[in-house]
Short mmCIF file of C-alpha atoms in Angstrom, two decimals:
data_model
loop_
_atom_site.label_atom_id
_atom_site.label_comp_id
_atom_site.label_asym_id
_atom_site.label_seq_id
_atom_site.Cartn_x
_atom_site.Cartn_y
_atom_site.Cartn_z
CA MET O 29 -36.39 -91.99 -26.03
CA ASN O 30 -36.81 -92.92 -22.45
CA LYS O 31 -37.41 -90.31 -19.84
CA ARG O 32 -35.75 -89.46 -16.29
CA ARG O 33 -37.60 -88.03 -13.22
CA ILE O 34 -34.77 -85.28 -11.49
CA GLU O 35 -35.68 -83.58 -8.24
CA THR O 36 -32.89 -80.79 -7.10
CA ASP O 37 -33.87 -77.78 -4.88
CA GLY O 38 -34.20 -74.51 -6.19
CA LYS O 39 -36.92 -72.56 -8.02
CA ALA O 40 -38.86 -74.18 -11.30
CA PRO O 41 -38.30 -70.74 -13.62
CA PHE O 42 -34.25 -70.41 -12.48
CA ILE O 43 -34.02 -74.27 -13.06
CA GLY O 44 -35.87 -74.03 -16.97
CA ARG O 45 -33.71 -71.46 -17.78
CA LEU O 46 -30.83 -72.77 -17.24
CA MET O 47 -31.47 -75.92 -18.46
CA ASN O 48 -32.70 -74.47 -21.93
CA LEU O 49 -29.32 -71.87 -22.03
CA SER O 50 -27.51 -75.61 -22.10
CA GLY O 51 -29.35 -77.14 -24.49
CA ILE O 52 -31.30 -79.48 -22.70
CA THR O 53 -35.07 -80.53 -22.70
CA LEU O 54 -37.45 -80.26 -19.91
CA PHE O 55 -40.36 -82.18 -19.62
CA ASP O 56 -43.38 -81.88 -16.79
CA ILE O 57 -41.12 -78.81 -14.54
CA ARG O 58 -42.88 -77.92 -11.38
CA GLN O 59 -42.51 -76.77 -8.37
CA GLU O 60 -42.84 -78.97 -5.59
CA GLU O 61 -41.98 -77.20 -1.96
CA ASN O 62 -38.71 -76.59 -2.25
CA LYS O 63 -38.08 -78.50 -4.59
CA CYS O 64 -38.16 -78.43 -8.23
CA VAL O 65 -38.68 -81.18 -10.09
CA PHE O 66 -38.72 -82.12 -13.71
CA SER O 67 -38.41 -84.68 -16.62
CA VAL O 68 -35.50 -85.21 -18.89
CA TYR O 69 -34.36 -87.71 -21.99
CA GLU O 70 -31.76 -90.08 -20.31
CA LYS O 71 -29.02 -89.35 -22.27
CA ASP O 72 -29.07 -85.81 -21.20
CA VAL O 73 -28.92 -86.89 -16.98
CA PRO O 74 -24.86 -86.95 -17.22
CA THR O 75 -25.43 -83.18 -18.58
CA VAL O 76 -27.86 -82.56 -16.07
CA ASP O 77 -25.96 -84.04 -13.13
CA LYS O 78 -22.73 -81.80 -14.42
CA ILE O 79 -24.64 -78.68 -14.65
CA LEU O 80 -26.28 -78.78 -10.89
CA PHE O 81 -23.09 -80.29 -9.36
CA GLU O 82 -21.29 -76.86 -10.85
CA ARG O 83 -23.89 -74.57 -8.86
CA GLY O 84 -23.79 -76.66 -5.68
CA LYS O 85 -26.92 -78.08 -6.32
CA GLU O 86 -27.89 -81.79 -5.49
CA CYS O 87 -29.14 -84.04 -8.50
CA VAL O 88 -31.42 -86.69 -7.23
CA LEU O 89 -33.12 -89.68 -9.50
CA SER O 90 -36.06 -90.90 -8.82
CA GLU O 91 -36.57 -94.65 -9.10
CA LYS O 92 -40.46 -94.41 -8.99
CA LYS O 93 -41.70 -92.97 -12.00
CA ASN O 94 -43.01 -95.86 -13.30
CA SER O 95 -45.13 -96.98 -10.76
CA LEU O 96 -46.18 -93.50 -9.88
CA PHE O 97 -47.31 -93.26 -13.28
CA LYS O 98 -49.01 -96.69 -13.51
CA MET O 99 -51.08 -95.51 -10.34
CA ALA O 100 -51.72 -92.28 -11.56
CA VAL O 101 -52.97 -94.10 -14.65
CA ARG O 102 -55.20 -96.12 -12.39
CA ARG O 103 -56.76 -93.47 -10.66
CA ALA O 104 -57.00 -91.63 -13.91
CA GLY O 105 -59.20 -94.64 -14.89
CA LEU O 106 -61.31 -94.42 -11.97
CA TRP O 107 -62.36 -90.69 -11.68
CA ILE O 108 -63.03 -91.37 -15.83
CA GLY O 109 -65.22 -94.18 -14.97
CA LEU O 110 -66.77 -92.47 -11.92
CA LEU O 111 -67.86 -89.50 -14.17
CA ALA O 112 -69.05 -90.65 -16.74
CA VAL O 113 -71.63 -93.10 -14.68
CA MET O 114 -72.37 -89.30 -12.97
CA ALA O 115 -72.72 -87.46 -16.19
CA LEU O 116 -75.34 -90.67 -17.38
CA ALA O 117 -76.81 -90.13 -14.28
CA VAL O 118 -77.78 -86.06 -14.90
CA VAL O 119 -78.68 -87.12 -18.74
CA PHE O 120 -80.85 -89.93 -17.42
CA SER O 121 -82.88 -87.58 -14.39
CA ARG O 122 -83.79 -85.16 -17.23
CA CYS O 123 -84.45 -87.04 -19.46
CA ILE O 124 -88.55 -88.87 -20.23
CA THR O 125 -88.30 -92.50 -21.06
CA ARG O 126 -91.53 -94.32 -20.04
CA ILE O 127 -95.30 -93.25 -21.27
CA THR O 128 -98.55 -94.45 -19.00
CA VAL O 129 -102.05 -94.37 -19.89
CA GLU O 130 -104.57 -94.68 -17.32
CA GLY O 131 -109.00 -94.19 -17.99
CA ASN O 132 -108.80 -95.63 -21.38
CA GLU O 133 -111.29 -98.44 -22.32
CA LEU O 134 -112.56 -97.49 -25.82
CA VAL O 135 -109.14 -96.18 -27.31
CA ALA O 136 -106.06 -98.93 -26.96
CA SER O 137 -103.01 -97.28 -25.02
CA GLU O 138 -101.00 -97.75 -27.94
CA THR O 139 -103.30 -95.07 -29.98
CA ILE O 140 -102.28 -92.99 -27.40
CA VAL O 141 -98.85 -93.76 -26.46
CA GLU O 142 -98.42 -93.10 -30.56
CA VAL O 143 -99.83 -89.35 -30.05
CA VAL O 144 -97.40 -88.39 -27.19
CA ARG O 145 -94.53 -89.65 -29.15
CA GLY O 146 -95.78 -87.86 -31.96
CA GLU O 147 -95.50 -84.38 -30.11
CA LEU O 148 -91.95 -85.61 -27.99
CA GLY O 149 -90.24 -87.20 -30.86
CA ALA O 150 -87.88 -89.91 -30.19
CA MET O 151 -87.02 -90.90 -26.81
CA PRO O 152 -85.28 -90.62 -24.48
CA VAL O 153 -85.83 -86.50 -24.55
CA LEU O 154 -85.15 -83.98 -22.75
CA LYS O 155 -88.21 -83.23 -20.15
CA SER O 156 -87.71 -79.40 -20.92
CA VAL O 157 -88.67 -79.76 -24.42
CA ALA O 158 -92.55 -81.46 -22.94
CA ASP O 159 -95.17 -79.14 -22.54
CA PRO O 160 -97.90 -80.99 -20.75
CA GLU O 161 -100.73 -78.48 -22.08
CA ARG O 162 -99.15 -79.17 -25.28
CA LEU O 163 -99.43 -83.17 -24.41
CA LYS O 164 -103.18 -83.00 -23.60
CA THR O 165 -104.75 -80.72 -26.53
CA ALA O 166 -102.52 -83.68 -28.56
CA VAL O 167 -104.48 -86.44 -26.95
CA CYS O 168 -107.75 -84.57 -26.39
CA GLY O 169 -107.51 -84.30 -30.65
CA ILE O 170 -108.93 -88.40 -30.51
CA GLU O 171 -112.16 -88.31 -31.11
CA GLU O 172 -112.99 -90.70 -28.41
CA ILE O 173 -111.05 -88.75 -25.40
CA SER O 174 -113.27 -85.95 -24.11
CA ASP O 175 -110.49 -84.59 -22.00
CA ALA O 176 -107.45 -85.43 -20.25
CA SER O 177 -104.68 -84.75 -18.07
CA VAL O 178 -100.80 -84.90 -18.56
CA LYS O 179 -98.35 -85.04 -15.57
CA ILE O 180 -94.64 -85.56 -15.69
CA ASP O 181 -92.98 -87.22 -12.70
CA GLY O 182 -89.73 -88.68 -12.71
CA ASN O 183 -88.64 -89.86 -16.22
CA THR O 184 -92.50 -91.23 -16.60
CA VAL O 185 -95.39 -89.29 -18.60
CA PHE O 186 -98.43 -90.00 -17.12
CA VAL O 187 -101.73 -89.53 -19.03
CA THR O 188 -105.09 -89.47 -17.57
CA VAL O 189 -107.78 -89.93 -20.14
CA LEU O 190 -111.53 -89.03 -19.67
CA GLU O 191 -113.63 -90.99 -22.89
CA ARG O 192 -116.61 -89.68 -24.22
CA LEU O 193 -119.91 -91.64 -23.86
CA PRO O 194 -121.11 -93.52 -26.29
CA ALA O 195 -123.91 -91.82 -28.07
CA ILE O 196 -127.30 -93.06 -27.61
CA LYS O 197 -129.19 -94.06 -30.64
CA THR O 198 -132.25 -92.58 -30.86
CA PRO O 199 -134.78 -92.83 -33.68
CA GLN O 200 -134.23 -90.58 -37.00
CA GLY O 201 -135.82 -87.33 -36.67
CA ASP O 202 -135.56 -87.28 -32.95
CA LEU O 203 -134.52 -83.80 -31.33
CA THR O 204 -131.34 -85.14 -28.49
CA SER O 205 -129.42 -83.31 -26.15
CA LYS O 206 -126.14 -82.37 -26.95
CA TYR O 207 -125.31 -81.28 -23.34
CA ASP O 208 -125.48 -82.51 -19.68
CA ALA O 209 -128.24 -79.54 -18.77
CA LEU O 210 -131.09 -78.35 -16.33
CA VAL O 211 -134.10 -77.21 -18.87
CA THR O 212 -135.06 -73.65 -18.95
CA LYS O 213 -137.03 -73.34 -21.93
CA VAL O 214 -139.31 -75.38 -24.60
CA VAL O 215 -140.53 -74.69 -27.83
CA VAL O 216 -142.39 -77.75 -29.37
CA TYR O 217 -143.43 -77.14 -32.56
CA GLU O 218 -143.89 -80.22 -34.34
CA GLY O 219 -143.69 -84.10 -32.52
CA GLU O 220 -144.05 -85.32 -28.86
CA CYS O 221 -142.07 -83.29 -26.01
CA VAL O 222 -140.79 -85.75 -23.60
CA THR O 223 -139.29 -83.32 -21.67
CA LYS O 224 -140.24 -80.32 -19.04
CA VAL O 225 -138.52 -76.90 -17.51
CA GLY O 226 -137.17 -78.04 -14.34
CA GLU O 227 -135.68 -81.42 -15.66
CA THR O 228 -132.56 -82.39 -15.84
CA VAL O 229 -130.98 -84.19 -18.85
CA LYS O 230 -127.89 -86.06 -20.04
CA ALA O 231 -126.30 -85.11 -23.42
CA GLY O 232 -128.14 -87.81 -25.78
CA ASP O 233 -131.17 -87.50 -23.97
CA VAL O 234 -134.24 -87.54 -26.63
CA LEU O 235 -136.07 -84.46 -25.87
CA ILE O 236 -138.85 -83.89 -28.35
CA ARG O 237 -139.85 -87.20 -30.04
CA GLU O 238 -140.51 -88.00 -33.69
CA THR O 239 -144.32 -88.82 -34.12
CA ASP O 240 -146.06 -89.19 -37.30
CA LYS O 241 -144.49 -85.89 -38.44
CA SER O 242 -140.78 -84.94 -37.93
CA ALA O 243 -139.34 -83.74 -34.50
CA LYS O 244 -139.23 -79.74 -34.95
CA GLY O 245 -138.38 -77.73 -32.20
CA ASP O 246 -136.09 -75.50 -29.79
CA VAL O 247 -134.89 -76.43 -26.38
CA TYR O 248 -132.75 -73.90 -24.04
CA GLY O 249 -131.13 -75.25 -20.74
CA LYS O 250 -128.23 -74.22 -18.52
CA VAL O 251 -125.23 -75.94 -19.07
CA TRP O 252 -122.21 -75.89 -16.63
CA LEU O 253 -118.53 -75.83 -18.43
CA HIS O 254 -115.68 -77.30 -16.51
CA GLU O 255 -111.82 -76.95 -17.08
CA ASN O 256 -108.57 -78.49 -14.63
CA VAL O 257 -105.42 -76.82 -14.97
CA ALA O 258 -102.23 -77.79 -13.12
CA ILE O 259 -99.36 -75.18 -12.37
CA PRO O 260 -95.87 -76.36 -11.22
CA PHE O 261 -94.57 -74.81 -8.22
CA SER O 262 -91.41 -74.14 -10.35
CA GLU O 263 -90.25 -74.15 -13.88
CA ILE O 264 -86.88 -74.98 -15.78
CA THR O 265 -86.38 -71.65 -18.31
CA PRO O 266 -82.69 -71.17 -20.54
CA GLU O 267 -80.59 -68.39 -19.23
CA ARG O 268 -77.74 -66.99 -21.11
CA THR O 269 -74.55 -67.33 -19.77
CA GLY O 270 -72.69 -64.92 -21.35
CA ARG O 271 -70.81 -66.98 -23.34
CA TYR O 272 -70.97 -66.67 -27.22
CA GLU O 273 -69.92 -67.70 -30.57
CA THR O 274 -69.70 -66.21 -33.98
CA ILE O 275 -70.07 -67.32 -37.66
CA TYR O 276 -70.19 -65.81 -40.57
CA CYS O 277 -71.42 -66.85 -43.96
CA SER O 278 -73.20 -66.47 -47.23
CA GLY O 279 -75.89 -68.40 -49.13
CA ASP O 280 -79.55 -69.70 -47.99
CA LYS O 281 -77.85 -73.01 -46.37
CA LYS O 282 -78.04 -73.45 -42.92
CA PRO O 283 -74.95 -74.17 -41.31
CA GLU O 284 -74.48 -76.96 -38.56
CA TYR O 285 -72.99 -76.17 -35.17
CA LYS O 286 -69.80 -77.82 -34.38
CA GLY O 287 -69.29 -75.31 -31.23
CA LYS O 288 -68.48 -76.35 -27.83
CA PHE O 289 -71.91 -75.56 -26.39
CA ARG O 290 -74.27 -78.21 -25.28
CA LEU O 291 -77.07 -75.71 -25.25
CA TYR O 292 -77.36 -72.79 -26.96
CA GLU O 293 -79.99 -70.22 -28.25
CA ARG O 294 -79.15 -69.28 -32.21
CA VAL O 295 -79.64 -65.68 -33.35
CA GLU O 296 -78.97 -64.49 -37.16
CA GLU O 297 -78.83 -61.23 -38.84
CA GLU O 298 -78.02 -59.88 -42.48
CA ILE O 299 -75.20 -57.88 -43.10
CA VAL O 300 -72.80 -56.62 -45.20
CA LEU O 301 -69.06 -57.04 -45.55
CA ARG O 302 -67.14 -54.21 -46.50
CA THR O 303 -64.55 -55.42 -48.88
CA ALA O 304 -63.26 -54.20 -52.00
CA VAL O 305 -67.06 -55.21 -53.18
CA PRO O 306 -69.89 -54.85 -50.58
CA VAL O 307 -71.00 -58.73 -50.03
CA LYS O 308 -74.05 -59.67 -48.18
CA ALA O 309 -73.36 -62.33 -45.90
CA ARG O 310 -75.06 -63.77 -42.28
CA LYS O 311 -73.59 -63.46 -39.23
CA ILE O 312 -75.14 -66.16 -36.51
CA THR O 313 -74.47 -66.10 -33.28
CA TYR O 314 -74.62 -69.31 -30.88
CA PHE O 315 -75.55 -68.21 -27.03
CA GLU O 316 -74.60 -70.36 -24.41
CA VAL O 317 -77.73 -71.01 -22.17
CA GLU O 318 -78.37 -73.29 -19.33
CA GLU O 319 -81.45 -74.76 -17.76
CA LYS O 320 -82.29 -73.01 -14.44
CA ARG O 321 -85.14 -73.41 -12.43
CA ARG O 322 -86.78 -70.58 -11.80
CA GLU O 323 -89.86 -70.45 -8.71
CA ILE O 324 -93.22 -69.30 -10.21
CA ASP O 325 -94.91 -66.18 -8.17
CA PHE O 326 -98.26 -67.99 -7.98
CA GLU O 327 -99.76 -65.44 -6.40
CA ALA O 328 -98.71 -62.31 -8.27
CA GLN O 329 -99.61 -63.89 -11.27
CA LYS O 330 -102.94 -65.43 -10.32
CA ASP O 331 -105.45 -62.74 -11.85
CA ASP O 332 -103.41 -62.97 -15.31
CA ILE O 333 -103.87 -66.92 -15.25
CA LEU O 334 -106.81 -66.93 -14.35
CA GLN O 335 -108.05 -64.53 -16.59
CA ALA O 336 -106.18 -66.42 -19.74
CA LYS O 337 -107.72 -69.38 -18.68
CA PHE O 338 -111.21 -68.18 -18.70
CA ASP O 339 -110.80 -66.55 -21.86
CA ARG O 340 -109.94 -69.61 -23.44
CA MET O 341 -112.55 -71.37 -21.76
CA GLU O 342 -115.29 -68.08 -23.75
CA LYS O 343 -113.88 -69.05 -26.82
CA SER O 344 -115.29 -72.33 -26.85
CA LEU O 345 -118.48 -71.16 -25.81
CA PRO O 346 -121.67 -71.56 -28.13
CA ALA O 347 -122.19 -68.58 -30.24
CA ALA O 348 -125.59 -67.67 -28.91
CA CYS O 349 -125.23 -68.17 -25.63
CA LYS O 350 -125.62 -66.26 -22.77
CA LYS O 351 -123.16 -66.12 -19.81
CA LEU O 352 -124.78 -66.30 -16.13
CA LYS O 353 -121.32 -66.67 -14.28
CA LYS O 354 -117.90 -68.23 -13.85
CA TRP O 355 -115.77 -69.31 -10.63
CA PHE O 356 -113.21 -71.67 -9.18
CA PHE O 357 -111.33 -73.43 -6.99
CA ILE O 358 -107.44 -73.41 -6.35
CA LYS O 359 -106.03 -76.18 -4.75
CA THR O 360 -102.13 -78.00 -3.78
CA VAL O 361 -101.61 -81.32 -4.82
CA ASP O 362 -98.06 -82.94 -5.13
CA LYS O 363 -96.35 -79.46 -5.44
CA MET O 364 -98.98 -78.08 -8.03
CA TYR O 365 -101.70 -75.27 -7.97
CA VAL O 366 -104.92 -77.18 -9.45
CA LEU O 367 -107.19 -74.68 -11.52
CA ASP O 368 -111.02 -76.33 -11.27
CA LEU O 369 -112.77 -73.50 -13.87
CA TYR O 370 -116.32 -73.39 -14.23
CA TYR O 371 -118.45 -71.56 -16.68
CA GLU O 372 -122.00 -71.47 -15.76
CA ILE O 373 -124.15 -70.57 -19.58
CA GLU O 374 -127.71 -70.78 -20.57
CA THR O 375 -128.25 -71.93 -24.69
CA LYS O 376 -129.64 -74.25 -27.44
CA ILE O 377 -129.44 -77.44 -26.34
CA SER O 378 -131.73 -79.76 -28.56
CA GLU O 379 -129.53 -80.84 -31.70
#
């Protein structure tokens, strides 16, 4: 049924009650300054005009309904389109869409990219789930790579790798150096010694050469270990908004979340429902969270961060090594704190 728009003097609550008492169905009633505007079925227009006339009010029919409605529809379409573009832009700015690799010659870029994608999952992926330290560990797990740095900038993950030097092939039985080191002690039991105390050797250099007898001995040296760590000025962390939804279920099956929260934290606990027969159930609460950028107070946390990093380096030290000293340098590069950690040890270098 067709509808007509009507304007009249008066307050919307009064006009609404008046029409309802007269059996008139109203649509879209609202107050515009001193005017009450509403819509009725076209068949009810004469009745509405009569009711208003009896109360000394003028009944004005709007002739611009169709054009105003079309204009409103067009404007709504434009706004919806604009909001959709803005939403896509916001989502895109929070996602990783590309991976680039530098510094590799022995390992194919496709291999490194595949390892990174294996950690990230299907792309595009939110930046909040991409941990540079975890990605670095995964890349360093490739046998031919000795070290790597991972940085996330914009929509791209930048991976720079340091490949292992190819091992120098020596005659079978020679003792070679396991590290780049400064020789501090040499003990030869059999074979020919080709190094001396105070000499600098590189990983793979021959220390004791096999002759007519097998090469046997122990060579010790000072070794300098280095680790590079990057810490951003700020980080994005999820925080609860205070809104939550709760559901109850039984059995071991994990229910699929169909609520209205885009990001949420799931908390589950077992409860007993107080019914005629007590029943065990699971109470699942979904807390809405939102991503907030938090500035890192590096100065306050510096000592703890350094201690944690040095502790991790110590776990990788040879078991029988002698720890001589450790030191560090801190610099800021591209909105990040860059820590260069060094450990000096003395250990057996021959193998």
